[in-house]
PDB file of C-alpha atoms and ligand atoms in Angstrom:
ATOM      1  CA  UNK A   1      40.518 -13.422  -2.584  1.00 71.00           C
ATOM      2  CA  UNK A   2      39.912 -10.921   0.241  1.00 91.00           C
ATOM      3  CA  UNK A   3      36.308  -9.960   0.778  1.00 97.00           C
ATOM      4  CA  UNK A   4      35.430  -6.331  -0.080  1.00 98.00           C
ATOM      5  CA  UNK A   5      34.533  -4.249   2.989  1.00 98.00           C
ATOM      6  CA  UNK A   6      30.917  -3.064   2.993  1.00 98.00           C
ATOM      7  CA  UNK A   7      29.305  -0.529   5.312  1.00 98.00           C
ATOM      8  CA  UNK A   8      25.815  -1.792   6.182  1.00 98.00           C
ATOM      9  CA  UNK A   9      23.519   1.106   7.045  1.00 98.00           C
ATOM     10  CA  UNK A  10      20.472  -0.835   8.290  1.00 97.00           C
ATOM     11  CA  UNK A  11      19.493  -4.400   9.167  1.00 97.00           C
ATOM     12  CA  UNK A  12      18.422  -7.051   6.638  1.00 97.00           C
ATOM     13  CA  UNK A  13      16.598 -10.331   7.217  1.00 97.00           C
ATOM     14  CA  UNK A  14      18.817 -13.354   7.954  1.00 97.00           C
ATOM     15  CA  UNK A  15      18.271 -14.757   4.463  1.00 97.00           C
ATOM     16  CA  UNK A  16      20.120 -11.688   3.132  1.00 97.00           C
ATOM     17  CA  UNK A  17      22.541 -11.163   5.998  1.00 98.00           C
ATOM     18  CA  UNK A  18      24.085 -14.624   5.804  1.00 98.00           C
ATOM     19  CA  UNK A  19      24.907 -14.602   2.070  1.00 98.00           C
ATOM     20  CA  UNK A  20      26.144 -10.996   2.387  1.00 98.00           C
ATOM     21  CA  UNK A  21      28.533 -12.091   5.124  1.00 98.00           C
ATOM     22  CA  UNK A  22      29.726 -15.029   3.039  1.00 98.00           C
ATOM     23  CA  UNK A  23      30.707 -12.770   0.153  1.00 98.00           C
ATOM     24  CA  UNK A  24      31.686  -9.524   1.891  1.00 98.00           C
ATOM     25  CA  UNK A  25      33.171  -8.207   5.094  1.00 98.00           C
ATOM     26  CA  UNK A  26      30.108  -6.443   6.531  1.00 98.00           C
ATOM     27  CA  UNK A  27      30.466  -3.501   8.953  1.00 98.00           C
ATOM     28  CA  UNK A  28      27.204  -2.881  10.809  1.00 98.00           C
ATOM     29  CA  UNK A  29      26.927   0.894  11.076  1.00 98.00           C
ATOM     30  CA  UNK A  30      23.432   0.664  12.614  1.00 97.00           C
ATOM     31  CA  UNK A  31      24.743  -1.302  15.615  1.00 98.00           C
ATOM     32  CA  UNK A  32      27.582   1.113  16.406  1.00 97.00           C
ATOM     33  CA  UNK A  33      27.070   2.955  19.723  1.00 97.00           C
ATOM     34  CA  UNK A  34      28.953   5.972  18.300  1.00 97.00           C
ATOM     35  CA  UNK A  35      28.384   6.090  14.536  1.00 96.00           C
ATOM     36  CA  UNK A  36      30.822   8.971  13.817  1.00 96.00           C
ATOM     37  CA  UNK A  37      33.565   7.175  15.694  1.00 97.00           C
ATOM     38  CA  UNK A  38      32.692   3.944  13.849  1.00 98.00           C
ATOM     39  CA  UNK A  39      32.991   5.712  10.479  1.00 98.00           C
ATOM     40  CA  UNK A  40      36.328   7.225  11.485  1.00 97.00           C
ATOM     41  CA  UNK A  41      37.585   3.768  12.425  1.00 98.00           C
ATOM     42  CA  UNK A  42      36.433   1.787   9.357  1.00 98.00           C
ATOM     43  CA  UNK A  43      35.886   4.511   6.703  1.00 98.00           C
ATOM     44  CA  UNK A  44      39.180   4.001   4.825  1.00 98.00           C
ATOM     45  CA  UNK A  45      38.564   0.263   4.370  1.00 98.00           C
ATOM     46  CA  UNK A  46      35.034   0.657   2.963  1.00 98.00           C
ATOM     47  CA  UNK A  47      34.581  -0.141  -0.764  1.00 98.00           C
ATOM     48  CA  UNK A  48      30.792  -0.426  -0.809  1.00 98.00           C
ATOM     49  CA  UNK A  49      27.725   0.752   1.116  1.00 98.00           C
ATOM     50  CA  UNK A  50      24.630  -1.438   1.428  1.00 98.00           C
ATOM     51  CA  UNK A  51      21.687   0.694   2.476  1.00 98.00           C
ATOM     52  CA  UNK A  52      17.907   0.785   2.364  1.00 96.00           C
ATOM     53  CA  UNK A  53      15.614   3.104   0.421  1.00 94.00           C
ATOM     54  CA  UNK A  54      14.551   5.214   3.359  1.00 92.00           C
ATOM     55  CA  UNK A  55      18.015   5.299   4.981  1.00 95.00           C
ATOM     56  CA  UNK A  56      20.118   6.205   1.943  1.00 97.00           C
ATOM     57  CA  UNK A  57      23.629   7.626   2.390  1.00 98.00           C
ATOM     58  CA  UNK A  58      24.541  11.203   3.257  1.00 98.00           C
ATOM     59  CA  UNK A  59      27.435  13.242   1.881  1.00 98.00           C
ATOM     60  CA  UNK A  60      29.269  13.013   5.205  1.00 97.00           C
ATOM     61  CA  UNK A  61      28.927   9.216   5.216  1.00 98.00           C
ATOM     62  CA  UNK A  62      30.118   9.025   1.599  1.00 98.00           C
ATOM     63  CA  UNK A  63      33.058  11.347   2.281  1.00 98.00           C
ATOM     64  CA  UNK A  64      34.042   9.393   5.387  1.00 98.00           C
ATOM     65  CA  UNK A  65      34.784   6.480   3.014  1.00 98.00           C
ATOM     66  CA  UNK A  66      37.497   7.780   0.630  1.00 98.00           C
ATOM     67  CA  UNK A  67      37.839   4.403  -1.147  1.00 98.00           C
ATOM     68  CA  UNK A  68      34.098   3.980  -1.702  1.00 98.00           C
ATOM     69  CA  UNK A  69      33.198   2.585  -5.143  1.00 98.00           C
ATOM     70  CA  UNK A  70      29.509   1.645  -4.993  1.00 98.00           C
ATOM     71  CA  UNK A  71      26.280   2.141  -3.043  1.00 98.00           C
ATOM     72  CA  UNK A  72      23.684  -0.617  -3.375  1.00 98.00           C
ATOM     73  CA  UNK A  73      20.181   0.462  -2.296  1.00 98.00           C
ATOM     74  CA  UNK A  74      17.597  -2.052  -1.032  1.00 98.00           C
ATOM     75  CA  UNK A  75      14.623  -0.160  -2.502  1.00 98.00           C
ATOM     76  CA  UNK A  76      13.590   1.512  -5.723  1.00 98.00           C
ATOM     77  CA  UNK A  77      13.779   5.008  -4.216  1.00 97.00           C
ATOM     78  CA  UNK A  78      17.263   6.520  -4.044  1.00 97.00           C
ATOM     79  CA  UNK A  79      16.191  10.007  -2.945  1.00 97.00           C
ATOM     80  CA  UNK A  80      17.952   9.547   0.416  1.00 97.00           C
ATOM     81  CA  UNK A  81      21.303   8.929  -1.304  1.00 98.00           C
ATOM     82  CA  UNK A  82      23.258  12.122  -1.956  1.00 98.00           C
ATOM     83  CA  UNK A  83      23.729  11.645  -5.698  1.00 98.00           C
ATOM     84  CA  UNK A  84      25.750  14.867  -6.056  1.00 98.00           C
ATOM     85  CA  UNK A  85      28.259  13.529  -3.536  1.00 98.00           C
ATOM     86  CA  UNK A  86      28.345  10.237  -5.475  1.00 98.00           C
ATOM     87  CA  UNK A  87      29.031  12.095  -8.738  1.00 98.00           C
ATOM     88  CA  UNK A  88      31.709  14.226  -7.075  1.00 98.00           C
ATOM     89  CA  UNK A  89      33.530  11.098  -5.889  1.00 98.00           C
ATOM     90  CA  UNK A  90      32.834   8.782  -8.838  1.00 98.00           C
ATOM     91  CA  UNK A  91      30.686   6.416  -6.748  1.00 98.00           C
ATOM     92  CA  UNK A  92      28.301   4.070  -8.581  1.00 98.00           C
ATOM     93  CA  UNK A  93      24.725   3.631  -7.292  1.00 98.00           C
ATOM     94  CA  UNK A  94      22.236   0.776  -7.809  1.00 98.00           C
ATOM     95  CA  UNK A  95      18.638   0.236  -6.650  1.00 98.00           C
ATOM     96  CA  UNK A  96      15.985  -2.526  -6.803  1.00 98.00           C
ATOM     97  CA  UNK A  97      13.350  -1.518  -9.386  1.00 98.00           C
ATOM     98  CA  UNK A  98      10.742  -3.847 -10.971  1.00 98.00           C
ATOM     99  CA  UNK A  99      10.896  -6.614  -8.358  1.00 98.00           C
ATOM    100  CA  UNK A 100       8.749  -4.592  -5.940  1.00 98.00           C
ATOM    101  CA  UNK A 101       6.377  -2.831  -8.349  1.00 98.00           C
ATOM    102  CA  UNK A 102       3.371  -5.156  -8.040  1.00 98.00           C
ATOM    103  CA  UNK A 103       3.476  -5.404  -4.256  1.00 98.00           C
ATOM    104  CA  UNK A 104       3.653  -1.637  -3.858  1.00 98.00           C
ATOM    105  CA  UNK A 105       0.720  -1.208  -6.255  1.00 98.00           C
ATOM    106  CA  UNK A 106      -1.252  -3.896  -4.394  1.00 99.00           C
ATOM    107  CA  UNK A 107      -0.808  -2.143  -1.065  1.00 98.00           C
ATOM    108  CA  UNK A 108      -1.831   1.229  -2.512  1.00 99.00           C
ATOM    109  CA  UNK A 109      -5.075  -0.176  -3.898  1.00 98.00           C
ATOM    110  CA  UNK A 110      -5.687  -2.189  -0.714  1.00 98.00           C
ATOM    111  CA  UNK A 111      -5.295   0.994   1.344  1.00 98.00           C
ATOM    112  CA  UNK A 112      -7.930   2.724  -0.789  1.00 98.00           C
ATOM    113  CA  UNK A 113     -10.375  -0.154  -0.302  1.00 98.00           C
ATOM    114  CA  UNK A 114      -9.692  -0.580   3.423  1.00 98.00           C
ATOM    115  CA  UNK A 115     -10.087   3.123   4.117  1.00 98.00           C
ATOM    116  CA  UNK A 116     -13.160   3.688   1.922  1.00 98.00           C
ATOM    117  CA  UNK A 117     -15.017   0.733   3.331  1.00 98.00           C
ATOM    118  CA  UNK A 118     -13.937   1.461   6.926  1.00 98.00           C
ATOM    119  CA  UNK A 119     -12.482  -2.009   7.407  1.00 98.00           C
ATOM    120  CA  UNK A 120     -10.245  -1.095  10.369  1.00 98.00           C
ATOM    121  CA  UNK A 121     -13.272   0.315  12.221  1.00 97.00           C
ATOM    122  CA  UNK A 122     -15.322  -2.674  11.063  1.00 98.00           C
ATOM    123  CA  UNK A 123     -12.853  -5.041  12.684  1.00 98.00           C
ATOM    124  CA  UNK A 124     -13.113  -3.146  15.991  1.00 98.00           C
ATOM    125  CA  UNK A 125     -16.914  -3.081  15.655  1.00 98.00           C
ATOM    126  CA  UNK A 126     -16.885  -6.885  15.717  1.00 98.00           C
ATOM    127  CA  UNK A 127     -14.110  -7.375  18.313  1.00 98.00           C
ATOM    128  CA  UNK A 128     -15.424  -4.744  20.753  1.00 98.00           C
ATOM    129  CA  UNK A 129     -18.911  -6.224  20.753  1.00 98.00           C
ATOM    130  CA  UNK A 130     -20.525  -3.185  19.120  1.00 98.00           C
ATOM    131  CA  UNK A 131     -22.120  -5.318  16.434  1.00 98.00           C
ATOM    132  CA  UNK A 132     -24.109  -7.186  19.043  1.00 97.00           C
ATOM    133  CA  UNK A 133     -24.676  -4.200  21.320  1.00 98.00           C
ATOM    134  CA  UNK A 134     -25.417  -1.476  18.775  1.00 97.00           C
ATOM    135  CA  UNK A 135     -26.300  -3.311  15.573  1.00 98.00           C
ATOM    136  CA  UNK A 136     -25.287  -2.441  12.052  1.00 98.00           C
ATOM    137  CA  UNK A 137     -21.942  -0.795  11.303  1.00 98.00           C
ATOM    138  CA  UNK A 138     -22.224   2.769   9.886  1.00 97.00           C
ATOM    139  CA  UNK A 139     -22.390   2.916   6.088  1.00 98.00           C
ATOM    140  CA  UNK A 140     -19.225   3.734   4.140  1.00 97.00           C
ATOM    141  CA  UNK A 141     -18.307   5.003   0.673  1.00 96.00           C
ATOM    142  CA  UNK A 142     -18.362   3.031  -2.550  1.00 97.00           C
ATOM    143  CA  UNK A 143     -15.163   2.719  -4.580  1.00 98.00           C
ATOM    144  CA  UNK A 144     -16.189   1.389  -7.993  1.00 98.00           C
ATOM    145  CA  UNK A 145     -17.343   3.885 -10.574  1.00 98.00           C
ATOM    146  CA  UNK A 146     -15.455   6.761  -8.920  1.00 98.00           C
ATOM    147  CA  UNK A 147     -12.606   8.844 -10.336  1.00 98.00           C
ATOM    148  CA  UNK A 148      -8.977   8.069  -9.590  1.00 98.00           C
ATOM    149  CA  UNK A 149      -6.005  10.326 -10.277  1.00 98.00           C
ATOM    150  CA  UNK A 150      -2.524   8.838 -10.461  1.00 98.00           C
ATOM    151  CA  UNK A 151       0.245  11.363  -9.871  1.00 98.00           C
ATOM    152  CA  UNK A 152       3.268   9.836 -11.601  1.00 98.00           C
ATOM    153  CA  UNK A 153       2.606   7.120 -14.181  1.00 98.00           C
ATOM    154  CA  UNK A 154       5.927   5.316 -13.828  1.00 98.00           C
ATOM    155  CA  UNK A 155       6.246   1.600 -13.157  1.00 98.00           C
ATOM    156  CA  UNK A 156       4.316   1.701  -9.868  1.00 98.00           C
ATOM    157  CA  UNK A 157       1.738   4.268 -11.015  1.00 98.00           C
ATOM    158  CA  UNK A 158       1.025   2.183 -14.114  1.00 98.00           C
ATOM    159  CA  UNK A 159       0.388  -0.948 -12.033  1.00 98.00           C
ATOM    160  CA  UNK A 160      -1.849   1.021  -9.656  1.00 98.00           C
ATOM    161  CA  UNK A 161      -3.884   2.363 -12.587  1.00 98.00           C
ATOM    162  CA  UNK A 162      -4.151  -1.111 -14.139  1.00 98.00           C
ATOM    163  CA  UNK A 163      -5.571  -2.475 -10.873  1.00 98.00           C
ATOM    164  CA  UNK A 164      -7.954   0.491 -10.512  1.00 98.00           C
ATOM    165  CA  UNK A 165      -9.275  -0.184 -14.005  1.00 98.00           C
ATOM    166  CA  UNK A 166     -10.184  -3.664 -12.734  1.00 98.00           C
ATOM    167  CA  UNK A 167     -12.254  -1.993 -10.001  1.00 98.00           C
ATOM    168  CA  UNK A 168     -14.116   0.035 -12.654  1.00 98.00           C
ATOM    169  CA  UNK A 169     -12.673   3.392 -11.675  1.00 98.00           C
ATOM    170  CA  UNK A 170     -12.233   6.195 -14.221  1.00 98.00           C
ATOM    171  CA  UNK A 171      -8.524   6.878 -14.501  1.00 98.00           C
ATOM    172  CA  UNK A 172      -6.635  10.109 -15.097  1.00 98.00           C
ATOM    173  CA  UNK A 173      -2.949  10.712 -14.542  1.00 98.00           C
ATOM    174  CA  UNK A 174      -0.343  13.432 -14.407  1.00 98.00           C
ATOM    175  CA  UNK A 175       3.239  13.013 -15.546  1.00 98.00           C
ATOM    176  CA  UNK A 176       5.801  15.116 -17.390  1.00 97.00           C
ATOM    177  CA  UNK A 177       4.086  14.106 -20.632  1.00 97.00           C
ATOM    178  CA  UNK A 178       1.244  11.890 -21.887  1.00 98.00           C
ATOM    179  CA  UNK A 179       2.323   8.255 -22.057  1.00 98.00           C
ATOM    180  CA  UNK A 180       1.821   6.196 -25.209  1.00 97.00           C
ATOM    181  CA  UNK A 181       1.501   3.088 -23.040  1.00 96.00           C
ATOM    182  CA  UNK A 182      -1.649   4.539 -21.423  1.00 97.00           C
ATOM    183  CA  UNK A 183      -4.020   5.215 -24.326  1.00 95.00           C
ATOM    184  CA  UNK A 184      -7.170   4.441 -22.307  1.00 95.00           C
ATOM    185  CA  UNK A 185      -6.448   6.847 -19.490  1.00 98.00           C
ATOM    186  CA  UNK A 186      -6.935  10.573 -19.424  1.00 98.00           C
ATOM    187  CA  UNK A 187      -3.766  12.727 -19.316  1.00 98.00           C
ATOM    188  CA  UNK A 188      -4.046  15.865 -17.160  1.00 98.00           C
ATOM    189  CA  UNK A 189      -0.901  17.996 -17.117  1.00 98.00           C
ATOM    190  CA  UNK A 190      -1.635  20.009 -13.973  1.00 98.00           C
ATOM    191  CA  UNK A 191      -1.617  18.265 -10.540  1.00 98.00           C
ATOM    192  CA  UNK A 192      -4.227  20.702  -9.154  1.00 98.00           C
ATOM    193  CA  UNK A 193      -6.575  19.906 -12.038  1.00 98.00           C
ATOM    194  CA  UNK A 194      -5.905  16.176 -11.579  1.00 98.00           C
ATOM    195  CA  UNK A 195      -6.751  16.530  -7.879  1.00 98.00           C
ATOM    196  CA  UNK A 196      -9.916  18.502  -8.656  1.00 98.00           C
ATOM    197  CA  UNK A 197     -11.113  15.648 -10.874  1.00 98.00           C
ATOM    198  CA  UNK A 198     -10.192  12.861  -8.424  1.00 98.00           C
ATOM    199  CA  UNK A 199     -12.101  11.084  -5.683  1.00 98.00           C
ATOM    200  CA  UNK A 200      -8.897   9.162  -4.974  1.00 99.00           C
ATOM    201  CA  UNK A 201      -5.499  10.751  -5.604  1.00 99.00           C
ATOM    202  CA  UNK A 202      -2.620   8.239  -5.678  1.00 99.00           C
ATOM    203  CA  UNK A 203       0.867   9.670  -5.141  1.00 99.00           C
ATOM    204  CA  UNK A 204       3.213   7.322  -6.971  1.00 98.00           C
ATOM    205  CA  UNK A 205       6.047   9.462  -8.274  1.00 97.00           C
ATOM    206  CA  UNK A 206       9.724   8.937  -7.553  1.00 97.00           C
ATOM    207  CA  UNK A 207      10.792  11.563  -5.022  1.00 97.00           C
ATOM    208  CA  UNK A 208      13.482  14.120  -5.783  1.00 95.00           C
ATOM    209  CA  UNK A 209      14.217  17.754  -4.964  1.00 95.00           C
ATOM    210  CA  UNK A 210      12.014  18.662  -7.943  1.00 95.00           C
ATOM    211  CA  UNK A 211       8.952  16.809  -6.621  1.00 97.00           C
ATOM    212  CA  UNK A 212       9.230  18.022  -3.008  1.00 98.00           C
ATOM    213  CA  UNK A 213       5.740  19.118  -1.827  1.00 98.00           C
ATOM    214  CA  UNK A 214       4.293  18.664  -5.325  1.00 98.00           C
ATOM    215  CA  UNK A 215       1.156  17.767  -3.377  1.00 98.00           C
ATOM    216  CA  UNK A 216       0.823  21.197  -1.769  1.00 98.00           C
ATOM    217  CA  UNK A 217      -2.064  22.898   0.032  1.00 98.00           C
ATOM    218  CA  UNK A 218      -3.768  23.733  -3.270  1.00 98.00           C
ATOM    219  CA  UNK A 219      -3.600  20.136  -4.540  1.00 98.00           C
ATOM    220  CA  UNK A 220      -4.805  18.786  -1.177  1.00 98.00           C
ATOM    221  CA  UNK A 221      -7.765  21.154  -1.064  1.00 98.00           C
ATOM    222  CA  UNK A 222      -8.608  20.361  -4.678  1.00 98.00           C
ATOM    223  CA  UNK A 223      -9.095  16.701  -3.690  1.00 98.00           C
ATOM    224  CA  UNK A 224     -11.549  18.116  -1.171  1.00 98.00           C
ATOM    225  CA  UNK A 225     -13.818  16.965   1.665  1.00 98.00           C
ATOM    226  CA  UNK A 226     -15.179  13.993  -0.281  1.00 98.00           C
ATOM    227  CA  UNK A 227     -11.794  12.767  -1.494  1.00 98.00           C
ATOM    228  CA  UNK A 228      -8.862  10.650  -0.342  1.00 98.00           C
ATOM    229  CA  UNK A 229      -5.096  10.928  -0.866  1.00 99.00           C
ATOM    230  CA  UNK A 230      -3.111   7.683  -0.916  1.00 99.00           C
ATOM    231  CA  UNK A 231       0.688   7.964  -0.602  1.00 99.00           C
ATOM    232  CA  UNK A 232       2.901   4.965  -1.371  1.00 98.00           C
ATOM    233  CA  UNK A 233       5.890   6.997  -2.589  1.00 98.00           C
ATOM    234  CA  UNK A 234       7.795   9.252  -0.179  1.00 98.00           C
ATOM    235  CA  UNK A 235       6.552  11.662   2.481  1.00 98.00           C
ATOM    236  CA  UNK A 236       8.500  14.510   0.879  1.00 98.00           C
ATOM    237  CA  UNK A 237       6.133  14.481  -2.116  1.00 98.00           C
ATOM    238  CA  UNK A 238       3.388  15.889   0.152  1.00 98.00           C
ATOM    239  CA  UNK A 239       3.404  19.040   2.277  1.00 98.00           C
ATOM    240  CA  UNK A 240       2.694  17.143   5.495  1.00 98.00           C
ATOM    241  CA  UNK A 241       1.747  20.212   7.555  1.00 98.00           C
ATOM    242  CA  UNK A 242      -0.813  21.187   4.911  1.00 98.00           C
ATOM    243  CA  UNK A 243      -2.070  17.595   4.823  1.00 99.00           C
ATOM    244  CA  UNK A 244      -2.526  17.504   8.606  1.00 98.00           C
ATOM    245  CA  UNK A 245      -4.289  20.897   8.600  1.00 98.00           C
ATOM    246  CA  UNK A 246      -6.668  19.748   5.843  1.00 98.00           C
ATOM    247  CA  UNK A 247      -7.397  16.411   7.546  1.00 98.00           C
ATOM    248  CA  UNK A 248      -8.049  18.129  10.892  1.00 98.00           C
ATOM    249  CA  UNK A 249     -10.373  20.738   9.380  1.00 98.00           C
ATOM    250  CA  UNK A 250     -11.990  18.115   7.068  1.00 98.00           C
ATOM    251  CA  UNK A 251     -11.088  20.191   3.997  1.00 98.00           C
ATOM    252  CA  UNK A 252      -9.669  16.826   2.891  1.00 98.00           C
ATOM    253  CA  UNK A 253     -11.907  13.804   3.442  1.00 98.00           C
ATOM    254  CA  UNK A 254      -9.261  11.246   4.316  1.00 98.00           C
ATOM    255  CA  UNK A 255      -5.788   9.907   3.637  1.00 98.00           C
ATOM    256  CA  UNK A 256      -4.113   6.505   3.501  1.00 98.00           C
ATOM    257  CA  UNK A 257      -0.380   6.792   4.105  1.00 98.00           C
ATOM    258  CA  UNK A 258       2.532   4.346   4.059  1.00 98.00           C
ATOM    259  CA  UNK A 259       5.240   7.011   4.425  1.00 98.00           C
ATOM    260  CA  UNK A 260       5.852   9.878   6.861  1.00 98.00           C
ATOM    261  CA  UNK A 261       8.283  12.737   7.452  1.00 97.00           C
ATOM    262  CA  UNK A 262      10.869  11.569  10.012  1.00 96.00           C
ATOM    263  CA  UNK A 263       9.466   8.010  10.015  1.00 96.00           C
ATOM    264  CA  UNK A 264       9.241   5.902  12.072  1.00 95.00           C
ATOM    265  CA  UNK A 265       8.770   8.814  14.530  1.00 96.00           C
ATOM    266  CA  UNK A 266       5.705  10.264  12.833  1.00 95.00           C
ATOM    267  CA  UNK A 267       4.025  13.553  13.706  1.00 98.00           C
ATOM    268  CA  UNK A 268       1.770  12.888  16.729  1.00 98.00           C
ATOM    269  CA  UNK A 269      -1.055  14.887  15.106  1.00 98.00           C
ATOM    270  CA  UNK A 270      -1.671  11.868  12.847  1.00 98.00           C
ATOM    271  CA  UNK A 271      -2.530   9.739  15.885  1.00 98.00           C
ATOM    272  CA  UNK A 272      -5.379  12.077  16.885  1.00 98.00           C
ATOM    273  CA  UNK A 273      -7.135  11.738  13.529  1.00 98.00           C
ATOM    274  CA  UNK A 274      -9.946   9.326  12.714  1.00 97.00           C
ATOM    275  CA  UNK A 275      -9.859  10.020   8.965  1.00 98.00           C
ATOM    276  CA  UNK A 276      -6.437   8.599   8.190  1.00 98.00           C
ATOM    277  CA  UNK A 277      -5.142   5.057   7.627  1.00 98.00           C
ATOM    278  CA  UNK A 278      -1.560   4.710   8.884  1.00 98.00           C
ATOM    279  CA  UNK A 279       0.771   2.009   7.563  1.00 98.00           C
ATOM    280  CA  UNK A 280       4.402   1.348   8.605  1.00 98.00           C
ATOM    281  CA  UNK A 281       6.188   1.856   5.247  1.00 97.00           C
ATOM    282  CA  UNK A 282       5.705  -1.730   4.152  1.00 98.00           C
ATOM    283  CA  UNK A 283       4.375  -1.483   0.591  1.00 98.00           C
ATOM    284  CA  UNK A 284       7.236  -3.709  -0.616  1.00 98.00           C
ATOM    285  CA  UNK A 285       7.046  -5.803   2.551  1.00 98.00           C
ATOM    286  CA  UNK A 286       6.288  -9.309   1.363  1.00 98.00           C
ATOM    287  CA  UNK A 287       8.675 -12.218   1.847  1.00 98.00           C
ATOM    288  CA  UNK A 288       8.795 -12.844  -1.891  1.00 98.00           C
ATOM    289  CA  UNK A 289       9.603  -9.267  -2.857  1.00 98.00           C
ATOM    290  CA  UNK A 290      12.032  -8.605  -0.029  1.00 98.00           C
ATOM    291  CA  UNK A 291      13.950 -11.787  -1.017  1.00 98.00           C
ATOM    292  CA  UNK A 292      14.151 -10.541  -4.603  1.00 98.00           C
ATOM    293  CA  UNK A 293      15.290  -7.092  -3.405  1.00 98.00           C
ATOM    294  CA  UNK A 294      17.990  -8.597  -1.195  1.00 98.00           C
ATOM    295  CA  UNK A 295      19.255 -10.754  -4.048  1.00 98.00           C
ATOM    296  CA  UNK A 296      19.460  -7.726  -6.319  1.00 98.00           C
ATOM    297  CA  UNK A 297      21.425  -5.783  -3.686  1.00 98.00           C
ATOM    298  CA  UNK A 298      23.941  -8.657  -3.502  1.00 98.00           C
ATOM    299  CA  UNK A 299      24.028  -9.299  -7.234  1.00 98.00           C
ATOM    300  CA  UNK A 300      24.828  -5.649  -7.947  1.00 98.00           C
ATOM    301  CA  UNK A 301      27.661  -5.650  -5.400  1.00 98.00           C
ATOM    302  CA  UNK A 302      29.000  -8.962  -6.724  1.00 98.00           C
ATOM    303  CA  UNK A 303      28.866  -7.750 -10.332  1.00 98.00           C
ATOM    304  CA  UNK A 304      30.676  -4.549  -9.437  1.00 98.00           C
ATOM    305  CA  UNK A 305      33.530  -6.251  -7.570  1.00 98.00           C
ATOM    306  CA  UNK A 306      33.853  -8.825 -10.400  1.00 98.00           C
ATOM    307  CA  UNK A 307      34.249  -5.968 -12.894  1.00 98.00           C
ATOM    308  CA  UNK A 308      30.947  -6.819 -14.611  1.00 98.00           C
ATOM    309  CA  UNK A 309      28.064  -4.555 -15.691  1.00 98.00           C
ATOM    310  CA  UNK A 310      25.727  -3.485 -12.896  1.00 98.00           C
ATOM    311  CA  UNK A 311      22.275  -5.084 -13.134  1.00 98.00           C
ATOM    312  CA  UNK A 312      20.214  -2.049 -12.155  1.00 98.00           C
ATOM    313  CA  UNK A 313      22.402   1.055 -12.234  1.00 98.00           C
ATOM    314  CA  UNK A 314      21.210   4.495 -11.132  1.00 98.00           C
ATOM    315  CA  UNK A 315      24.610   6.138 -11.574  1.00 97.00           C
TER     316      UNK A 315
HETATM  317  C1  8YV B 401      11.556  -0.295   1.299  1.00 74.78           C
HETATM  318  C2  8YV B 401      11.350   1.657  -0.370  1.00 74.78           C
HETATM  319  O1  8YV B 401      10.528  -0.158   2.216  1.00 74.78           O
HETATM  320  O2  8YV B 401      11.644   0.803  -2.514  1.00 74.78           O
HETATM  321  C3  8YV B 401      11.712   1.772  -1.794  1.00 74.78           C
HETATM  322  O3  8YV B 401      12.090   2.872  -2.192  1.00 74.78           O
HETATM  323  O4  8YV B 401      11.231   2.594   0.353  1.00 74.78           O
HETATM  324  C4  8YV B 401      11.078   0.322   0.132  1.00 74.78           C
HETATM  325  O5  8YV B 401      10.767  -0.636  -0.772  1.00 74.78           O
HETATM  326  C5  8YV B 401      12.768  -0.032   1.995  1.00 74.78           C
HETATM  327  O6  8YV B 401      13.867   0.313   1.271  1.00 74.78           O
HETATM  328  C6  8YV B 401      13.049  -1.218   2.894  1.00 74.78           C
HETATM  329  O7  8YV B 401      13.799  -0.830   3.900  1.00 74.78           O
END
């Protein structure tokens, strides 16, 4: 049987690349010196696109592949895939939910702890000799007993809240409706009110056009000078200019961020700040989870080309 032709938008680890190449004819878009020319050359042969959450697939990419049947996303977020273009052309879409939930939640909670307790500065205090030269490290803020707000109580938000409960935080959440699986946590319909009540505001909702800048200037300022915003979802959920303004003027206490507009080329204003923890979009970045994500990307493609049901369909 001939191998289906797949357009590969970004690199994968070898443990995914090798089995992908065994089963499919992979075309590495990300290595092409001229990507438009590359698409013109291979577009007609392409039956599937393998992409990553943050890279997605644009309408022009989708339309450059007139025989495209499926897009398999390595990531739970599919906001970077043009779903309207997929609907227009009858293209199926899959993602990798569930397998990454716990790791993403772990990193979110770790970021809160690291930032509150000043652990990055503490490390430098030891390495730079300040401990010996200047003595005790400046005191930091307690976490336990404080109030956490979870914006979006989906799979990841739920796991974040569960972990926060273990740290004895009071938990409130905002979602489109109160969740019957969260009877012990306080439902707050309005994000501004949630922010007002929160020492730590976790942004955990799936990004879409509807959630763009849901964390706006008002929400950011409602978290306030004593509070922290933690984002493990997508940059587009926060008005980044408003966030930077509030961090610079200290109208927001601090932020811990795994995602940025235009990443990996983040806004240089972030680098000037001492009240932000910056992480390189790696909340799902453990060997175990990335292996499971890669397998799901392959299994969805294999199922599709074998005429079987998709394992984790989006469309
Ligand atoms: C990955 C992600 O970092 O799941 C998502 O939506 O953004 C991530 O888990 C990414 O897709 C890996 O490249």
